[in-house]
Amino acid sequence: MPSLFVIRGNDQGARVEVDATPFSLGRDTDASFQLHDTEVSRRHAEIRRAGGSYLLVDTDSSNGTFANGHRVVQHTLNSGDQLQLGGTVLLYTQPAESSATRRLLNVNIIGQAEPVDGSRIVSSISHEEGSRIFAAGQLTPWLARARNNLQVVYDTALAVSHTLDIDELLRRILQLVFDSVDVDRGCVMLIDADTGRLEPKAYLDRADSPGGETIRISQTILDYVLETREGVLTSNAVEDDRWDSAASILQLGVREAICVPMQGRYDVVGAIYIDTTTPAADAIRRPGVTRLGDDHLKLLIAIAHQAALAVEDTRYYSAMVQAERLAAVGQTIATLSHHIKNILQGVRGGSYLIELGLTDHDEEIIRKGWDIVEKNQTKISNLVLDMLTFSKEREPDLQETRLNETIADVVELMQTRAADLEVRLTWSPDESIPMLILDPDGVHRAVLNLVTNALDACDSVDDPLVEVATRWCPDDGVVHIIVADNGVGMSSDEVERMFTIFVSKKGGRGTGLGLPVTHKIVHEHGGRLDVETEPGQGSRFVIELPATLPTGITQPHTTAASPQADSRPFSLDELADLESLHGDDAGEFDADTGPGSDFPEDE
Amino acid sequence: MARSRRVLIVDPSIDSREVIRTALERQGVAVFEADSARRGDELMRRCHPDLVVVDGEIDGYSAGDSCAAWDTAGDIPRVVLGRIKGAATGDRQLSKPYQYSQLIRTIGELLGTHSGAQRPAA
């Protein structure tokens, strides 16, 4: 059965079998193979069966279908073709045999004492020599072609191997062997780190394989391969014409096998074994014809070497990920404990003042203490909300929102803090912003974090000023929320690290959660966060959100009704219509608190 | 008494400074506040405090660069909040989160003005 392997694109590493035709490729969820690529059309192309071959047919895609670099409308597929749809590149493989269904089977490693099937080594090639096929050299056409295909798939396999577990990786490698070499059965064995013995990890065979369901591999041959680090080609056929006298051939046919070491950077990590069986009748008809040769042996040595590198990489990577994860958990706990400890310290301070005030009957001290308690209560609530926002994979809770009200709410909430810090906080809404579909709580949080940072940033400058504004950009179908300050600004190093969780340039005042949370919320809205800043020159953050209008029109310039659809997607009348359409909903929002308030309690 | 006792607080937390100030002023202690190591150095020279309270998280302090500036060779007692590098053995250390009543009591003991002992019976 032909298969497709994604070499490049969002689906990189995905492999799919063309199990039924027509086989559709596209962005649609019900395509036979869904490609997650915005440049791919919903129904981009199809693979159709035409007699004994397969055809690639472009189904009126917007960006065209390419085979081996040429744009095609229809193309007869050959194994090894590279197909490009949008930004996605796929490798097409079609095994020589059509009946290539594979299933799992058993592997037995036969001890030295047991009789084997009369196989002996007919050829052996060292690991070093075998690996040379990836260097330029004189190759037979078959080997050259196989090498080229393999190179592509290797690069991909190595690129994706970091995300895979080893068993999945081995399964793919074996699949790769089956796609390249006409063999009946194969297995990959890895050396168990504890016992030092080879353990079968992945096995495949073709459904109609005459070899039987159990692979029997001679321990003698395995030992030879592991000790000498040579790949071997074995056969139970004898060299001279007396082959028919070998009893095992009459029973089993001619079995040719290749067994190669998986030589990694330092050690042999395992072995790959493949075999083919020619039924006795065929073997008798064509004596001396072999199905496996030195080319196959060389290729398999090279595959095994790459596989060993990938196994090593995956092992190192797993160990590293594990270590990093533990370190990250430790750091998270340490950082959160630290913040909570500081907040607790604040609460204790407030309580202590209240206690003093009560002892002295001094209401002013009680008030001071209470303010501190309240301030720390806000801090812990912000910390918890930021933690929740950051930790959860959440979809924005989209609803009709008057963006200006949400932002006005943030500004109002922060005025007290601005006054404490003696920072001027101004607010200039763009009144032409229509009702938008947004997550008001999310946007509130995102902007709150920016304003908090802006206020802290201009703590120690002359005439400190924080400006908050909104801007409606109907031509681009986006809305901007701008938070600018004339504070300390950031160096390029600091800009680079600003979205790194728990990295705060505010020392004890910052949690290092604010900007990562803002970034996450903006990203969840499909928007972007830009910053212009220089040390000493202040910072200007711009949140750009795609303007989704309540009518379900995602891109305003798709409205056909507008007479100047290209330059001005909405006339003021149309905007007014949109507003009035949703006038009922608008009544639900209280003008004072707005829809996005995290702190709905009355002041 | 020639002049009131002076305490310098070097602490980045405005809450913490306010609590300590309120509690100490109530006892007639003059309080000077610094939110950074640099400001702490400055006040150290100008105000001649009788005691210094230093928070371990003060910028630049834990790095050791300003530590020497108010390392007063033991003639001015220090109370260190949290852990800092280069803390002298004579320093009183309170680990975080500490109780303010304990901190104020410690300051009182070091200044010899333990409020509990001096408070007149009602």
Short mmCIF file of C-alpha atoms in Angstrom, two decimals, chain A residues 338 341-342 344-346 348-350 352-353 355-357 359-360 365 368 372 375-376 379 459 506-509, chain B residues 12-16 18-23 25-27 35 57 59 95-102 104 119:
data_model
loop_
_atom_site.label_atom_id
_atom_site.label_comp_id
_atom_site.label_asym_id
_atom_site.label_seq_id
_atom_site.Cartn_x
_atom_site.Cartn_y
_atom_site.Cartn_z
CA HIS A 338 8.73 33.09 47.61
CA LYS A 341 5.89 34.27 51.60
CA ASN A 342 6.20 37.95 50.71
CA LEU A 344 2.09 36.56 53.87
CA GLN A 345 4.67 38.95 55.28
CA GLY A 346 2.50 41.83 54.10
CA ARG A 348 1.24 39.86 58.92
CA GLY A 349 2.39 43.47 58.81
CA GLY A 350 -1.15 44.71 58.25
CA TYR A 352 0.19 43.69 63.38
CA LEU A 353 -0.72 47.33 62.75
CA GLU A 355 -3.49 44.93 66.58
CA LEU A 356 -1.42 47.96 67.61
CA GLY A 357 -4.23 50.27 66.60
CA THR A 359 -4.49 48.34 71.66
CA ASP A 360 -3.99 52.09 71.35
CA ILE A 365 -3.15 52.90 62.61
CA LYS A 368 -3.10 51.80 57.74
CA ILE A 372 -1.93 46.81 53.81
CA LYS A 375 -3.34 45.41 49.15
CA ASN A 376 -1.90 41.98 49.82
CA LYS A 379 -1.75 40.67 45.28
CA ASP A 459 8.32 54.83 39.48
CA LYS A 506 11.11 44.28 39.04
CA GLY A 507 12.92 42.38 41.76
CA GLY A 508 10.72 41.61 44.74
CA ARG A 509 7.73 43.42 43.26
CA PRO B 12 12.28 47.11 49.20
CA SER B 13 8.79 46.47 50.56
CA ILE B 14 6.85 49.67 51.15
CA ASP B 15 4.40 47.72 53.35
CA SER B 16 7.12 46.41 55.56
CA GLU B 18 5.40 51.37 56.87
CA VAL B 19 4.64 48.75 59.50
CA ILE B 20 8.06 49.05 61.15
CA ARG B 21 7.95 52.84 61.00
CA THR B 22 4.50 53.04 62.53
CA ALA B 23 5.41 50.66 65.32
CA GLU B 25 7.49 55.95 65.88
CA ARG B 26 4.86 54.98 68.39
CA GLN B 27 7.77 54.38 70.78
CA ASP B 35 14.18 51.15 49.35
CA GLU B 57 16.13 40.96 49.27
CA ASP B 59 18.83 45.02 45.42
CA SER B 95 13.98 34.26 58.91
CA LYS B 96 10.99 34.99 56.74
CA PRO B 97 8.11 35.11 57.21
CA TYR B 98 8.79 36.72 60.56
CA GLN B 99 6.38 38.11 63.11
CA TYR B 100 6.45 41.90 63.43
CA SER B 101 5.95 41.72 67.18
CA GLN B 102 9.15 39.71 67.39
CA ILE B 104 9.91 45.19 67.13
CA ARG B 119 5.51 50.69 79.38
#
